[in-house]
mmCIF file of C-alpha atoms and ligand atoms in Angstrom:
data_model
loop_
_atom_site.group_PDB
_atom_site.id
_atom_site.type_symbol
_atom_site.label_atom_id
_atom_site.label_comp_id
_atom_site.label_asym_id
_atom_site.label_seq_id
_atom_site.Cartn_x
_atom_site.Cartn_y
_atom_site.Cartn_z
ATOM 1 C CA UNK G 160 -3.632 -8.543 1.192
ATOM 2 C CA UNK G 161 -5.804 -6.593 3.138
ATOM 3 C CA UNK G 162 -9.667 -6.048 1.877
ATOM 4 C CA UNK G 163 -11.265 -2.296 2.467
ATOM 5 C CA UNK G 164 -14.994 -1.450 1.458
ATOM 6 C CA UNK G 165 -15.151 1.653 0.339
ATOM 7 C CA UNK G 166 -19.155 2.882 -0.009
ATOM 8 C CA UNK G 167 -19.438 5.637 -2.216
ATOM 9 C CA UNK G 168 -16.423 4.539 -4.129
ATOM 10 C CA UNK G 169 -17.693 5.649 -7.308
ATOM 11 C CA UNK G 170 -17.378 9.123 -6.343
ATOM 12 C CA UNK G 171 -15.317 12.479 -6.141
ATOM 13 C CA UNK G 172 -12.962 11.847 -2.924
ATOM 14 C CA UNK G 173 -14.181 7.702 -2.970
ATOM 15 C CA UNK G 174 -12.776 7.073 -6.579
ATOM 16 C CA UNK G 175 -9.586 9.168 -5.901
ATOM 17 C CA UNK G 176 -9.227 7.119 -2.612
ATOM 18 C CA UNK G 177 -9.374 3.903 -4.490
ATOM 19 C CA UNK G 178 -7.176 4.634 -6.502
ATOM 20 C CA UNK G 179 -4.221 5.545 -3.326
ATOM 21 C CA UNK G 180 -5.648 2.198 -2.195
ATOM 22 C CA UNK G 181 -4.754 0.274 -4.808
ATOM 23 C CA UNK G 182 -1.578 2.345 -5.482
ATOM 24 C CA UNK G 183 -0.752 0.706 -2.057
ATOM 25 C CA UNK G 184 -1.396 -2.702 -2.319
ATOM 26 C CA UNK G 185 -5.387 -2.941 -0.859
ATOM 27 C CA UNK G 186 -7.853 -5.050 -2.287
ATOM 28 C CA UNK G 187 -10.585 -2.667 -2.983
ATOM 29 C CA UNK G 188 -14.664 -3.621 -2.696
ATOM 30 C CA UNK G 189 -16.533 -0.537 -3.189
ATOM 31 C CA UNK G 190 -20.258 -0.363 -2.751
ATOM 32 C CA UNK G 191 -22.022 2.127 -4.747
ATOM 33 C CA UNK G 192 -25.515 3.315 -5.775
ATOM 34 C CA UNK G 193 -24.996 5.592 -8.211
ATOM 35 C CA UNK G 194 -27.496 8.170 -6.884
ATOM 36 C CA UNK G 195 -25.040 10.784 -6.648
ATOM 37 C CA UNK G 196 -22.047 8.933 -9.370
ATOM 38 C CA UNK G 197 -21.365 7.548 -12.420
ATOM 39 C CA UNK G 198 -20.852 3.693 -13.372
ATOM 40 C CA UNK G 199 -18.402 4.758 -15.789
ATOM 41 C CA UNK G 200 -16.029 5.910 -13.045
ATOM 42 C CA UNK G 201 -15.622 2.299 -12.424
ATOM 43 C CA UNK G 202 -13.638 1.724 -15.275
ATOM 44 C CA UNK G 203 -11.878 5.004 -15.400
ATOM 45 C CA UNK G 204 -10.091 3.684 -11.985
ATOM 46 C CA UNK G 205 -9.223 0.440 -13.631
ATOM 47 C CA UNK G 206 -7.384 2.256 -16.126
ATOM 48 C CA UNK G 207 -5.795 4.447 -13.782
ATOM 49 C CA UNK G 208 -4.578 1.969 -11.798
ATOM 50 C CA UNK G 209 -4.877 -1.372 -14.110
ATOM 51 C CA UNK G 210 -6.791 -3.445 -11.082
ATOM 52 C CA UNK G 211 -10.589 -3.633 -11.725
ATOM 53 C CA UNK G 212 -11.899 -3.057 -8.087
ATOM 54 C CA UNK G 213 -14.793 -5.186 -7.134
ATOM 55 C CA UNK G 214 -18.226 -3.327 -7.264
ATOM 56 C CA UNK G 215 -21.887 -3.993 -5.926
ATOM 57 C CA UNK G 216 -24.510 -2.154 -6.499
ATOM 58 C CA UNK G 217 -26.413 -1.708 -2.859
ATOM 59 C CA UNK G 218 -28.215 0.607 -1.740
ATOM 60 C CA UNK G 219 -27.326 1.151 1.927
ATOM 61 C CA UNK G 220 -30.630 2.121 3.173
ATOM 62 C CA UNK G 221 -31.513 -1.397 2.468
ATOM 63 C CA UNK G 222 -30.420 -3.008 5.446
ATOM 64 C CA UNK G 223 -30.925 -7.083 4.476
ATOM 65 C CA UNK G 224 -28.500 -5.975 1.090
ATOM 66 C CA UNK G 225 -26.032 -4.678 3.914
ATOM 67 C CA UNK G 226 -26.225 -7.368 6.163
ATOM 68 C CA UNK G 227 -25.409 -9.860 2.835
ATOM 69 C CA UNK G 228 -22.755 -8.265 1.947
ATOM 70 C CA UNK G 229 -20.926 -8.685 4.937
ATOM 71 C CA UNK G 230 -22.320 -12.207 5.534
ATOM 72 C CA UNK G 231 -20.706 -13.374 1.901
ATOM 73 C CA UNK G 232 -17.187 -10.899 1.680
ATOM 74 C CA UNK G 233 -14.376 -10.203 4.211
ATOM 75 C CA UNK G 234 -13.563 -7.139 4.901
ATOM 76 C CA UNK G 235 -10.601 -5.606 7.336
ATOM 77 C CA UNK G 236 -11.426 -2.196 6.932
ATOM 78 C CA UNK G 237 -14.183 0.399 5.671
ATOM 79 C CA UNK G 238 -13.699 4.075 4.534
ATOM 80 C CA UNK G 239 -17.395 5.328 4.649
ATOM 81 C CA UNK G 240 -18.241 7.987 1.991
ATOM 82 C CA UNK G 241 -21.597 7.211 0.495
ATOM 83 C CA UNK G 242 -23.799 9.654 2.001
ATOM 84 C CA UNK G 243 -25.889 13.411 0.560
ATOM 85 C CA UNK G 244 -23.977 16.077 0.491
ATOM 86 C CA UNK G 245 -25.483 18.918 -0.904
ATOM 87 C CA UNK G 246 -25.604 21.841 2.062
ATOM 88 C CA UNK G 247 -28.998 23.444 0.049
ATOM 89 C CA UNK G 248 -30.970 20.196 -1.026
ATOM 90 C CA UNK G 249 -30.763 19.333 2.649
ATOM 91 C CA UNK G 250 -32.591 22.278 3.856
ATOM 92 C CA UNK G 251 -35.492 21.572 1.612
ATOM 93 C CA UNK G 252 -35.265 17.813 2.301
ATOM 94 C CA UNK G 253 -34.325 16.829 5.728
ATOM 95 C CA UNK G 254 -35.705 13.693 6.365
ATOM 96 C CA UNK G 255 -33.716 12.164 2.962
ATOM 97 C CA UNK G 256 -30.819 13.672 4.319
ATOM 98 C CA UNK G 257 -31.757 11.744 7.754
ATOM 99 C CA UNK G 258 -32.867 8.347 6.764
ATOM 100 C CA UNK G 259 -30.057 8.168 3.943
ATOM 101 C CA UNK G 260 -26.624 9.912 5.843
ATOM 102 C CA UNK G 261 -27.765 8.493 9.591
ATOM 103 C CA UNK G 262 -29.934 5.241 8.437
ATOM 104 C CA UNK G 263 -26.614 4.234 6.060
ATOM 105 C CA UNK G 264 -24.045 4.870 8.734
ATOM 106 C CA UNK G 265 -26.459 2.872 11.726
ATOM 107 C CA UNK G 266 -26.602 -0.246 9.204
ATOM 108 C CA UNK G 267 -23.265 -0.534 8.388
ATOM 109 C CA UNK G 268 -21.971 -0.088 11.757
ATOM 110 C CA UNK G 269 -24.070 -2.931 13.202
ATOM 111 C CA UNK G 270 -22.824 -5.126 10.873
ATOM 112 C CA UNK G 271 -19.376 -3.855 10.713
ATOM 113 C CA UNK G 272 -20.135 -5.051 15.010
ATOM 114 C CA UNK G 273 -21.937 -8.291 13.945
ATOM 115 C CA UNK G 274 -19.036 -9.653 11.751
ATOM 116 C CA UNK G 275 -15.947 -8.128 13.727
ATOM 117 C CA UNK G 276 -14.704 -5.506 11.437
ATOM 118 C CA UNK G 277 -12.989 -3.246 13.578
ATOM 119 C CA UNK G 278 -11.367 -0.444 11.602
ATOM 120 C CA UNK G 279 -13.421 2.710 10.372
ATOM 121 C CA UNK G 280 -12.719 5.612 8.601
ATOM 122 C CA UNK G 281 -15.691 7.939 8.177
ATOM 123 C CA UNK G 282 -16.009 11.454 5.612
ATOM 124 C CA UNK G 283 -16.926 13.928 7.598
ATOM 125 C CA UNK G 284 -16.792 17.903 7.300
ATOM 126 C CA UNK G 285 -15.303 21.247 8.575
ATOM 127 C CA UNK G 286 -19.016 22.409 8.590
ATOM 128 C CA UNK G 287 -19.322 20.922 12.419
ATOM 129 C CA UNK G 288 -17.310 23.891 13.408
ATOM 130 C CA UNK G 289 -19.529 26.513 11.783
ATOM 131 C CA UNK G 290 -18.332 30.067 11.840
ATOM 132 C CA UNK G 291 -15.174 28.986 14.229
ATOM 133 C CA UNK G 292 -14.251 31.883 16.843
ATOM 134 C CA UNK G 293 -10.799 30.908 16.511
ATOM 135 C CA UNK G 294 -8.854 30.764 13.092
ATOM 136 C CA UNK G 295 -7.018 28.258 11.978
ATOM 137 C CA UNK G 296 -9.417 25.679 13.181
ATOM 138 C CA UNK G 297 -7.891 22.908 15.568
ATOM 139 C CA UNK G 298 -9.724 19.737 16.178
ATOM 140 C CA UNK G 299 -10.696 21.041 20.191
ATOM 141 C CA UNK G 300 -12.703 23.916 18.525
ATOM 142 C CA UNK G 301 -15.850 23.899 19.895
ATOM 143 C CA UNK G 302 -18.918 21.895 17.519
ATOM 144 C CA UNK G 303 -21.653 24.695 16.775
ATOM 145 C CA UNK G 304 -25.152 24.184 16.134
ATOM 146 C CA UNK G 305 -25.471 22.698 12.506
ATOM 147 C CA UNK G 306 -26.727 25.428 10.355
ATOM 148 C CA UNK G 307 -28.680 22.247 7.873
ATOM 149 C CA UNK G 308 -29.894 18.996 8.332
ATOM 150 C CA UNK G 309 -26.573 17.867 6.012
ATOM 151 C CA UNK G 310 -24.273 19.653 8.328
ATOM 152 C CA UNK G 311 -26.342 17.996 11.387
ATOM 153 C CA UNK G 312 -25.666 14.765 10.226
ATOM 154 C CA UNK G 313 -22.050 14.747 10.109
ATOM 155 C CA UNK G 314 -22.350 15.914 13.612
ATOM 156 C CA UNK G 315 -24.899 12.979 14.509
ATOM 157 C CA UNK G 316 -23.214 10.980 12.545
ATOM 158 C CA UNK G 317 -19.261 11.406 14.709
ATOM 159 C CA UNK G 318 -21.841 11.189 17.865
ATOM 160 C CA UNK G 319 -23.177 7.969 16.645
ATOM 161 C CA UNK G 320 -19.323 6.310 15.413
ATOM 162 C CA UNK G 321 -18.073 7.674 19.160
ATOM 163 C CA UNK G 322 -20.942 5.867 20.684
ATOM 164 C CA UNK G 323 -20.034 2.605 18.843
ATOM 165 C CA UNK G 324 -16.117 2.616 19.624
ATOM 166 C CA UNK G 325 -17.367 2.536 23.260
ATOM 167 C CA UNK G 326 -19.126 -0.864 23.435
ATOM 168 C CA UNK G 327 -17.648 -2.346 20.390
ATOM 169 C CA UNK G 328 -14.122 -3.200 19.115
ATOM 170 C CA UNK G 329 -14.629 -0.721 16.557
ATOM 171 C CA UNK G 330 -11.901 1.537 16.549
ATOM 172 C CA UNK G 331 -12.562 4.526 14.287
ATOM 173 C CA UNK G 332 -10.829 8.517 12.794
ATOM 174 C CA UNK G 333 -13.413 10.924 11.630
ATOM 175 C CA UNK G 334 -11.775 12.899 9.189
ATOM 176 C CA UNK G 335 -12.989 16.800 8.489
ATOM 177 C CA UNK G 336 -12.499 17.972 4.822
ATOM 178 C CA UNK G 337 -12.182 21.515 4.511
ATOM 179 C CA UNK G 338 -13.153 22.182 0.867
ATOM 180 C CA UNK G 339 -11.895 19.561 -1.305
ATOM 181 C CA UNK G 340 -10.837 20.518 -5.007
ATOM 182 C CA UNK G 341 -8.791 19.676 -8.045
ATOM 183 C CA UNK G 342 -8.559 16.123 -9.918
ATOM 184 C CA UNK G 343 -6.482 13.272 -10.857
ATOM 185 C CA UNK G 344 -3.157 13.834 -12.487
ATOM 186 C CA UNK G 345 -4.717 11.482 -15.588
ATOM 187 C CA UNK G 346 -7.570 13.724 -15.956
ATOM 188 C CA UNK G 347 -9.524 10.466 -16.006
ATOM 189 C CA UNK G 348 -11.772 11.267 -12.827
ATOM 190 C CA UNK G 349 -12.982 14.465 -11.165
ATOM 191 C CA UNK G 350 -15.578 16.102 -9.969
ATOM 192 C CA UNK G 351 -18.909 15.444 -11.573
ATOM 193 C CA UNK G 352 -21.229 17.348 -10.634
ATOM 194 C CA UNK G 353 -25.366 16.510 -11.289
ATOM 195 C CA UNK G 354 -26.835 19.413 -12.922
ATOM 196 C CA UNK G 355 -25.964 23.530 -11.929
ATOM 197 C CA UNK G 356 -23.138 23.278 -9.831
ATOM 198 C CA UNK G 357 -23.268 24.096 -6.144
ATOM 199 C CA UNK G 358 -19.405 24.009 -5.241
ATOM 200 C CA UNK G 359 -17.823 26.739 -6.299
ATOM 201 C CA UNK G 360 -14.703 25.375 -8.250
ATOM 202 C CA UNK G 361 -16.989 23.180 -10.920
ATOM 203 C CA UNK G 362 -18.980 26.283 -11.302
ATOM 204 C CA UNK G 363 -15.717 28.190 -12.081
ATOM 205 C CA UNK G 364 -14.798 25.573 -14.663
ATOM 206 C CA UNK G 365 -17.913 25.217 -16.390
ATOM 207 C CA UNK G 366 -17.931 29.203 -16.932
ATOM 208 C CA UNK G 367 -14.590 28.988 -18.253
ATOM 209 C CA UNK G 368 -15.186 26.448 -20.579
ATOM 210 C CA UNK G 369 -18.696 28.576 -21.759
ATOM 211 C CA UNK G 370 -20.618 26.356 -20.182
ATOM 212 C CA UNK G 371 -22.182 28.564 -17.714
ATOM 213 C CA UNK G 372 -22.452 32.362 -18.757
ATOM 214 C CA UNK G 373 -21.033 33.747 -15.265
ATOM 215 C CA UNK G 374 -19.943 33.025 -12.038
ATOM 216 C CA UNK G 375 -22.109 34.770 -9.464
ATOM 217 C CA UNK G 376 -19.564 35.525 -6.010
ATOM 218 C CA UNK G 377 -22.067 34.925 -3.358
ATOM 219 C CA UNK G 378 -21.396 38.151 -1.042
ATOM 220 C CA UNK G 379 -18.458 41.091 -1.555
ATOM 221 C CA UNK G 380 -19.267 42.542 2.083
ATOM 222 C CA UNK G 381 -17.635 40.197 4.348
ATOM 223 C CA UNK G 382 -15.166 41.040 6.912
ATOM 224 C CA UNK G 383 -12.025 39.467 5.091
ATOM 225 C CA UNK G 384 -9.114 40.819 2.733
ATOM 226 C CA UNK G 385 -11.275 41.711 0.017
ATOM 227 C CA UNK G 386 -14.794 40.991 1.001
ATOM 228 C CA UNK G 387 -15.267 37.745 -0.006
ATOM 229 C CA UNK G 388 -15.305 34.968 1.891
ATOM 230 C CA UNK G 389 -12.266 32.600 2.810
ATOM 231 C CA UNK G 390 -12.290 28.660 2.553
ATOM 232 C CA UNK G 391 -9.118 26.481 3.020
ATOM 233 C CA UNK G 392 -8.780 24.416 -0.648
ATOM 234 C CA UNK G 393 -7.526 21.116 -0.778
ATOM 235 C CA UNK G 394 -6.674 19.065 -3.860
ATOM 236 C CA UNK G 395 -8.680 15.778 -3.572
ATOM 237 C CA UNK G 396 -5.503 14.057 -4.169
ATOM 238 C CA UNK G 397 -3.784 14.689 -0.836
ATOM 239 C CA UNK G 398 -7.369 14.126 0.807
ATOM 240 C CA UNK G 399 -7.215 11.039 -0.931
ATOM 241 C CA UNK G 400 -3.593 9.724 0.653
ATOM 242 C CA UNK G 401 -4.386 10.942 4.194
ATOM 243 C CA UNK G 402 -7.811 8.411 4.494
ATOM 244 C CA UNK G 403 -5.193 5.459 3.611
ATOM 245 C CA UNK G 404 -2.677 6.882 6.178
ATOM 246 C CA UNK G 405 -5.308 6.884 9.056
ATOM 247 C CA UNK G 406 -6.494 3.674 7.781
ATOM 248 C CA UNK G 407 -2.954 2.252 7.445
ATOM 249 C CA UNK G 408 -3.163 3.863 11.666
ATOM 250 C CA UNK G 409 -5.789 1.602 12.694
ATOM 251 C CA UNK G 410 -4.789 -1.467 11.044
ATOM 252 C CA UNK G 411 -1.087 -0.774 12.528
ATOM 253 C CA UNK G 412 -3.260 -0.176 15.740
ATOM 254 C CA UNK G 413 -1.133 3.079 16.414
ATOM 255 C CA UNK G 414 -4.179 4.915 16.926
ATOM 256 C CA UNK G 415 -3.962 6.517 20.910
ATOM 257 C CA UNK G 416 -7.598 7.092 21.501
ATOM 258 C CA UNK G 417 -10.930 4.184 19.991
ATOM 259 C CA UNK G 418 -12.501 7.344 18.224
ATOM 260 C CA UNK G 419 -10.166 9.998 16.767
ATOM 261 C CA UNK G 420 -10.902 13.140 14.824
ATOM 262 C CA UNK G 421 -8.512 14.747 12.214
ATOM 263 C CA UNK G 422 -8.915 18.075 10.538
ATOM 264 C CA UNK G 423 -7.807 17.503 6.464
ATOM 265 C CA UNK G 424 -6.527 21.241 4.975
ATOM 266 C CA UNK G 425 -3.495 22.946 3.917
ATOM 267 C CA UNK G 426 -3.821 25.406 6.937
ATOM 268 C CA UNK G 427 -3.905 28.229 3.885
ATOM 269 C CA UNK G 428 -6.967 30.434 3.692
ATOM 270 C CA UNK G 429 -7.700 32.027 -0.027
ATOM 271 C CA UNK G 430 -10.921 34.178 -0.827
ATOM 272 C CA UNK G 431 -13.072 33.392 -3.480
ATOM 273 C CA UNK G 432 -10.945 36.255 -5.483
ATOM 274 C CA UNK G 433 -8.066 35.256 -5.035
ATOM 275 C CA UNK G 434 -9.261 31.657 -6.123
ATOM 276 C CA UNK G 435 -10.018 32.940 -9.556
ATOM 277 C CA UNK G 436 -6.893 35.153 -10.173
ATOM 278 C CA UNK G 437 -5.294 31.860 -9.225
ATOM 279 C CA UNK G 438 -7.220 30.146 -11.636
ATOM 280 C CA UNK G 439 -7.076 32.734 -14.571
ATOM 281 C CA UNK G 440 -3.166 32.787 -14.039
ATOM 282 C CA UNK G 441 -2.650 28.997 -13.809
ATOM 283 C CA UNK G 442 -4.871 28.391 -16.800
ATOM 284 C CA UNK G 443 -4.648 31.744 -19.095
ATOM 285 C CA UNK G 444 -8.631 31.096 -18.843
ATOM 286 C CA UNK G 445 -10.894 33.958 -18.231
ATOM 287 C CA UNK G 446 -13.851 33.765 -15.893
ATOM 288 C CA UNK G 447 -16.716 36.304 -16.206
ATOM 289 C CA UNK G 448 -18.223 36.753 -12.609
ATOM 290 C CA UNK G 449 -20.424 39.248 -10.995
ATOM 291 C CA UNK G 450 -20.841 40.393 -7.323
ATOM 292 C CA UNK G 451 -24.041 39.527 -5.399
ATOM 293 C CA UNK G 452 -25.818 39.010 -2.086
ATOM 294 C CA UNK G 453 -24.311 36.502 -0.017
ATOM 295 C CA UNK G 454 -25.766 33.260 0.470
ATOM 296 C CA UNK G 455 -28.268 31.822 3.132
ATOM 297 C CA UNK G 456 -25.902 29.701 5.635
ATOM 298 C CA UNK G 457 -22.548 30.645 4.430
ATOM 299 C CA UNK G 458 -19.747 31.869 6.762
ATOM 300 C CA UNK G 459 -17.081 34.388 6.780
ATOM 301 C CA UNK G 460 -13.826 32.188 7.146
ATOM 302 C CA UNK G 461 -12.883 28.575 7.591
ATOM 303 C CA UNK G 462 -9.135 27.313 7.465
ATOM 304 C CA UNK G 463 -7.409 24.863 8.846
ATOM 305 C CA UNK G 464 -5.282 24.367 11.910
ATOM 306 C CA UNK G 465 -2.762 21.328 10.697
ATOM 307 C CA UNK G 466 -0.746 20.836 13.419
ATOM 308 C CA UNK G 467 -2.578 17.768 14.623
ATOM 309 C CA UNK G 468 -2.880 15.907 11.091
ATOM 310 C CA UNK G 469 0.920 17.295 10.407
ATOM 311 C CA UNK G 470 2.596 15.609 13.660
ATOM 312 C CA UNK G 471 -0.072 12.771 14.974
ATOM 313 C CA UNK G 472 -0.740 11.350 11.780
ATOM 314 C CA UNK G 473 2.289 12.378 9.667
ATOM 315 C CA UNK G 474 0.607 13.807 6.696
ATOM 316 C CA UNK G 475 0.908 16.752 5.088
ATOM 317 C CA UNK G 476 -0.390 18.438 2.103
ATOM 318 C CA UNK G 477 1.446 18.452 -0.638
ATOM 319 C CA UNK G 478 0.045 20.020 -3.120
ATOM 320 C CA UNK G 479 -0.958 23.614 -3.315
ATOM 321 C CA UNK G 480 -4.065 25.600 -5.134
ATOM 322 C CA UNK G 481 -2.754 26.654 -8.319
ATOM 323 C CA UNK G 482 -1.795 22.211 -9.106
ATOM 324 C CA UNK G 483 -5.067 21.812 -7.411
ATOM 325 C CA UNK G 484 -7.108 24.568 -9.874
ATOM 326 C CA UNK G 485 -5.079 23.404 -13.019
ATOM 327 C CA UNK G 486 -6.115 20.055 -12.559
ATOM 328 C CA UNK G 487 -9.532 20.832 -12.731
ATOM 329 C CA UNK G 488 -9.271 22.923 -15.418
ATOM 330 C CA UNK G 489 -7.675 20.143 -17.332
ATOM 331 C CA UNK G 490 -10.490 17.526 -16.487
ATOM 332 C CA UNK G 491 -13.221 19.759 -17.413
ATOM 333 C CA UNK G 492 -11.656 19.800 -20.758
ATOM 334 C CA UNK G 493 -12.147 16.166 -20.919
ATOM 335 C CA UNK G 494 -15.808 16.593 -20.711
HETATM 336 C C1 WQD O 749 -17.053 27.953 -1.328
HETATM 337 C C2 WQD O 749 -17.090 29.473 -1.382
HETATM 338 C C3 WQD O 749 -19.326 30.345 -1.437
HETATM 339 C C4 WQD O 749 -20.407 28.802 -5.373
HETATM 340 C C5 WQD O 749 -19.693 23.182 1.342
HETATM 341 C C6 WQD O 749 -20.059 22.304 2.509
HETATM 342 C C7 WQD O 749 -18.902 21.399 2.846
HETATM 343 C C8 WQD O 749 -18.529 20.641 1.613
HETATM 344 C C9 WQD O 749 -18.089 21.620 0.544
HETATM 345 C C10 WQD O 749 -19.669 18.578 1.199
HETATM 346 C C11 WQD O 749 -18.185 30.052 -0.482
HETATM 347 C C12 WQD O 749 -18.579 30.687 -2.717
HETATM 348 C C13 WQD O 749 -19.704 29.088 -4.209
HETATM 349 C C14 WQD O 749 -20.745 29.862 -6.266
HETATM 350 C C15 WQD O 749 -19.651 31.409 -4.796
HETATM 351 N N1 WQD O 749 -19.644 19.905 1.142
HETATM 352 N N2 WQD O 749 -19.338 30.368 -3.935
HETATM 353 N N3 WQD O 749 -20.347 31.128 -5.942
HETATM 354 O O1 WQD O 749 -19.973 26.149 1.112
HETATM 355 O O2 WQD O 749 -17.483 26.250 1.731
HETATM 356 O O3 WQD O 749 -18.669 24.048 1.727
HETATM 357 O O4 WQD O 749 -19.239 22.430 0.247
HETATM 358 O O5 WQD O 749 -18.853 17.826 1.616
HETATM 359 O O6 WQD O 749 -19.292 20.512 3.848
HETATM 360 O O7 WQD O 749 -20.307 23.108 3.650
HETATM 361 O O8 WQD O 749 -18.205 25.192 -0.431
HETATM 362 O O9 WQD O 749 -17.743 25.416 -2.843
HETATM 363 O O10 WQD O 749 -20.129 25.775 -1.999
HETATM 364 O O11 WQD O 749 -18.396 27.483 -1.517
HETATM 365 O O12 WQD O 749 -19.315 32.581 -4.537
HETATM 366 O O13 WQD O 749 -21.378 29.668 -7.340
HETATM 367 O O14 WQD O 749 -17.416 29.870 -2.712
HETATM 368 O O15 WQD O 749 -20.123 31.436 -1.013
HETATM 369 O O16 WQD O 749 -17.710 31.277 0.054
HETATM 370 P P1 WQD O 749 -18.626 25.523 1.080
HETATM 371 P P2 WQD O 749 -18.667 25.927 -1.770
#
C-alpha cells in the first residue's frame, strides 16, 4: 500500500483527488489548514469512498510542523495543492501570495529531500502561458510574464520544483489546469467558494439558484465568436484521475525526463455564452446576466493543446461541459 500526502486535500481538485486515490487503492494523508476549505469535507470523502483518510491540521508556512510530519509518517508520494489561488486577492496582496504559495512549496521540498521522498506532483496553471500566440496551447508554448503575483508563483514555483529534480532524486510532473469545473457524481463535494464568487461557474450557480441577482459577463468586445471570451472547461473529475495517472508515472518510474510538464484540458474552447446556453439547456435553469467592461488581467482565449497528455501520459478527458455544468448545478442544490 502505497502512502501519498496530499496538502490541500480538503479542497476543490484535493478532495476530488482523494477520492480517485482511494478509489485506487492509496493510503491517503492529507494536510490541510482550512484557510481556504472546510473540515466538513473530511467526512464527506469518507462517505464517498467509506475510508476515513488521515488528516493533520498544519499549516505549511510553519516549517518545524513540516519537518515533523515527515520525521513521524512515511510517505511515497506527494500531490501538492495547498496554496492561494485567487488571481485578484493576489494583486492587492503579494507578499501573502509569496511567503504562503513559494514559502509552502520551499519547505516541503526540503524535506520531501531530507527524508527521500522522491515523487512529486505539483497544481499548477494555464495562466503561465498568458494570452498564448498560438491556440490550442501545447506544453513548448512560450511562459509570458505573469500578469499577478498568483500567476508569478506558479511560474516560480515550476522554476523552483525544476531546480530541485536537478540535485535531488526528486523526480516531479507539473500539471497545468485549464479552468477546472463541475463536481462529484454524489453531489457530496464541490466547489465552495468563500464569500462572492470569483470563478465564473459558482457565480453562475449561485444566480441560478437566486442567490446572486445577476451574472455580470466581464467584456462582450473581444475578438472571439461572440465577443466573449473563451476558456477550455474541465470537469474536476477527469482533473482529478489524471494527477493519480502521473503519479501512478513516477512511482512506475516511466517518467522520460526528472521534471515534466503536462497541460490538463479537453482541447475544446467555449465562450462564456455559450457556457450558459449550455447550462440553461442542461439544467432548464435560467440565468439573468448583463454585459459589462471586461476585467483587469483577463485574456481573450485559452484552450488546450492535448496531444501531449492524450499520447505521453494516456489520459484523456472524458467527460464533456454539459456533465461537467449539470453537476454543479446539482451540488449547489445541496447547499
Ligand atoms: C472564466 C471566464 C471571465 C466571472 C482563473 C485563474 C486560473 C484558475 C481559474 C486558479 C473569464 C469570465 C468570470 C464572472 C465572467 N485559478 N467571468 N463573470 O480567469 O479563466 O482563470 O481561475 O487555479 O489560474 O487564472 O477563470 O472562472 O475567473 O473566468 O464573465 O463573474 O469567465 O472574464 O472570461 P479564469 P474565471
Amino acid at each position: 500500500m502505497k502512502n501519498i500526502l496530499v496538502t490541500g486535500g480538503l479542497g476543490y481538485i484535493g478532495s476530488h483527488t482523494v477520492v480517485e486515490l482511494q478509489n485506487e487503492g492509496f493510503e491517503v494523508l492529507i494536510i490541510d489548514n482550512l484557510s481556504n476549505s472546510n473540515i466538513e469535507v473530511l467526512d464527506k470523502i469518507t462517505s464517498i469512498t467509506k475510508i476515513k483518510p488521515k488528516y493533520f491540521n498544519i499549516d505549511l508556512k510553519n516549517k518545524p510542523a513540516v519537518k515533523n510530519f515527515f520525521a513521524t509518517n512515511k510517505v511515497d508520494g506527494v500531490i501538492h495543492f495547498a496554496a492561494s489561488k485567487a488571481v485578484g486577492e493576489s494583486v492587492e496582496k503579494p507578499l501573502e501570495y509569496y511567503e504562503n504559495n513559494i514559502g509552502s512549496l520551499v519547505y516541503l521540498l526540503q524535506e520531501m529531500k531530507a527524508n527521500n521522498v522522491d515523487n512529486f506532483i505539483f497544481s499548477s496553471s494555464c495562466t503561465v502561458y498568458g494570452q498564448a500566440d498560438e491556440l490550442p496551447i501545447t506544453e513548448n508554448a512560450p511562459i509570458k510574464p505573469a500578469e499577478s503575483p498568483y500567476g508569478n508563483t506558479k511560474q516560480i514555483g515550476e522554476e523552483i520544483i525544476k531546480d530541485t529534480t536537478k540535485i535531488s532524486e526528486i523526480k516531479a510532473i507539473a500539471l497545468r489546469y485549464f479552468n477546472p469545473i463541475g463536481a462529484h457524481e454524489s453531489a457530496k463535494i464541490g466547489e465552495l467558494p468563500i464569500g462572492v464568487p470569483q470563478n465564473l461557474i459558482p457565480f453562475v450557480v449561485q444566480t441560478a439558484a437566486g442567490i446572486r441577482k445577476e451574472l455580470s459577463i466581464f467584456g462582450s468586445d473581444y475578438p472571439t465568436s461572440d465577443g466573449t471570451a473563451v476558456r477550455d472547461y474541465i470537469h474536476v473529475v477527469d482533473l482529478a484521475k489524471a494527477h493519480i495517472i502521473a503519479l501512478k508515472r513516477l512511482l512506475n518510474n516511466h517518467h522520460k525526463k526528472q521534471f515534466e510538464v503536462f497541460n490538463l484540458g479537453t482541447g475544446k474552447g467555449n465562450s462564456v455564452l455559450e457556457v450558459i446556453q449550455a447550462f440553461e439547456k442542461v439544467t432548464g435553469q435560467k440565468v439573468n446576466y448583463k454585459l459589462v467592461e471586461r476585467r483587469e488581467g483577463d485574456i481573450t482565449a485559452a484552450y488546450a493543446n492535448t496531444t501531449f497528455a492524450n499520447d505521453e501520459l494516456g489520459w484523456k478527458a472524458q467527460l464533456n461541459i454539459e456533465d461537467a455544468l449539470l453537476s454543479a448545478w446539482k451540488w449547489q442544490e445541496t447547499l
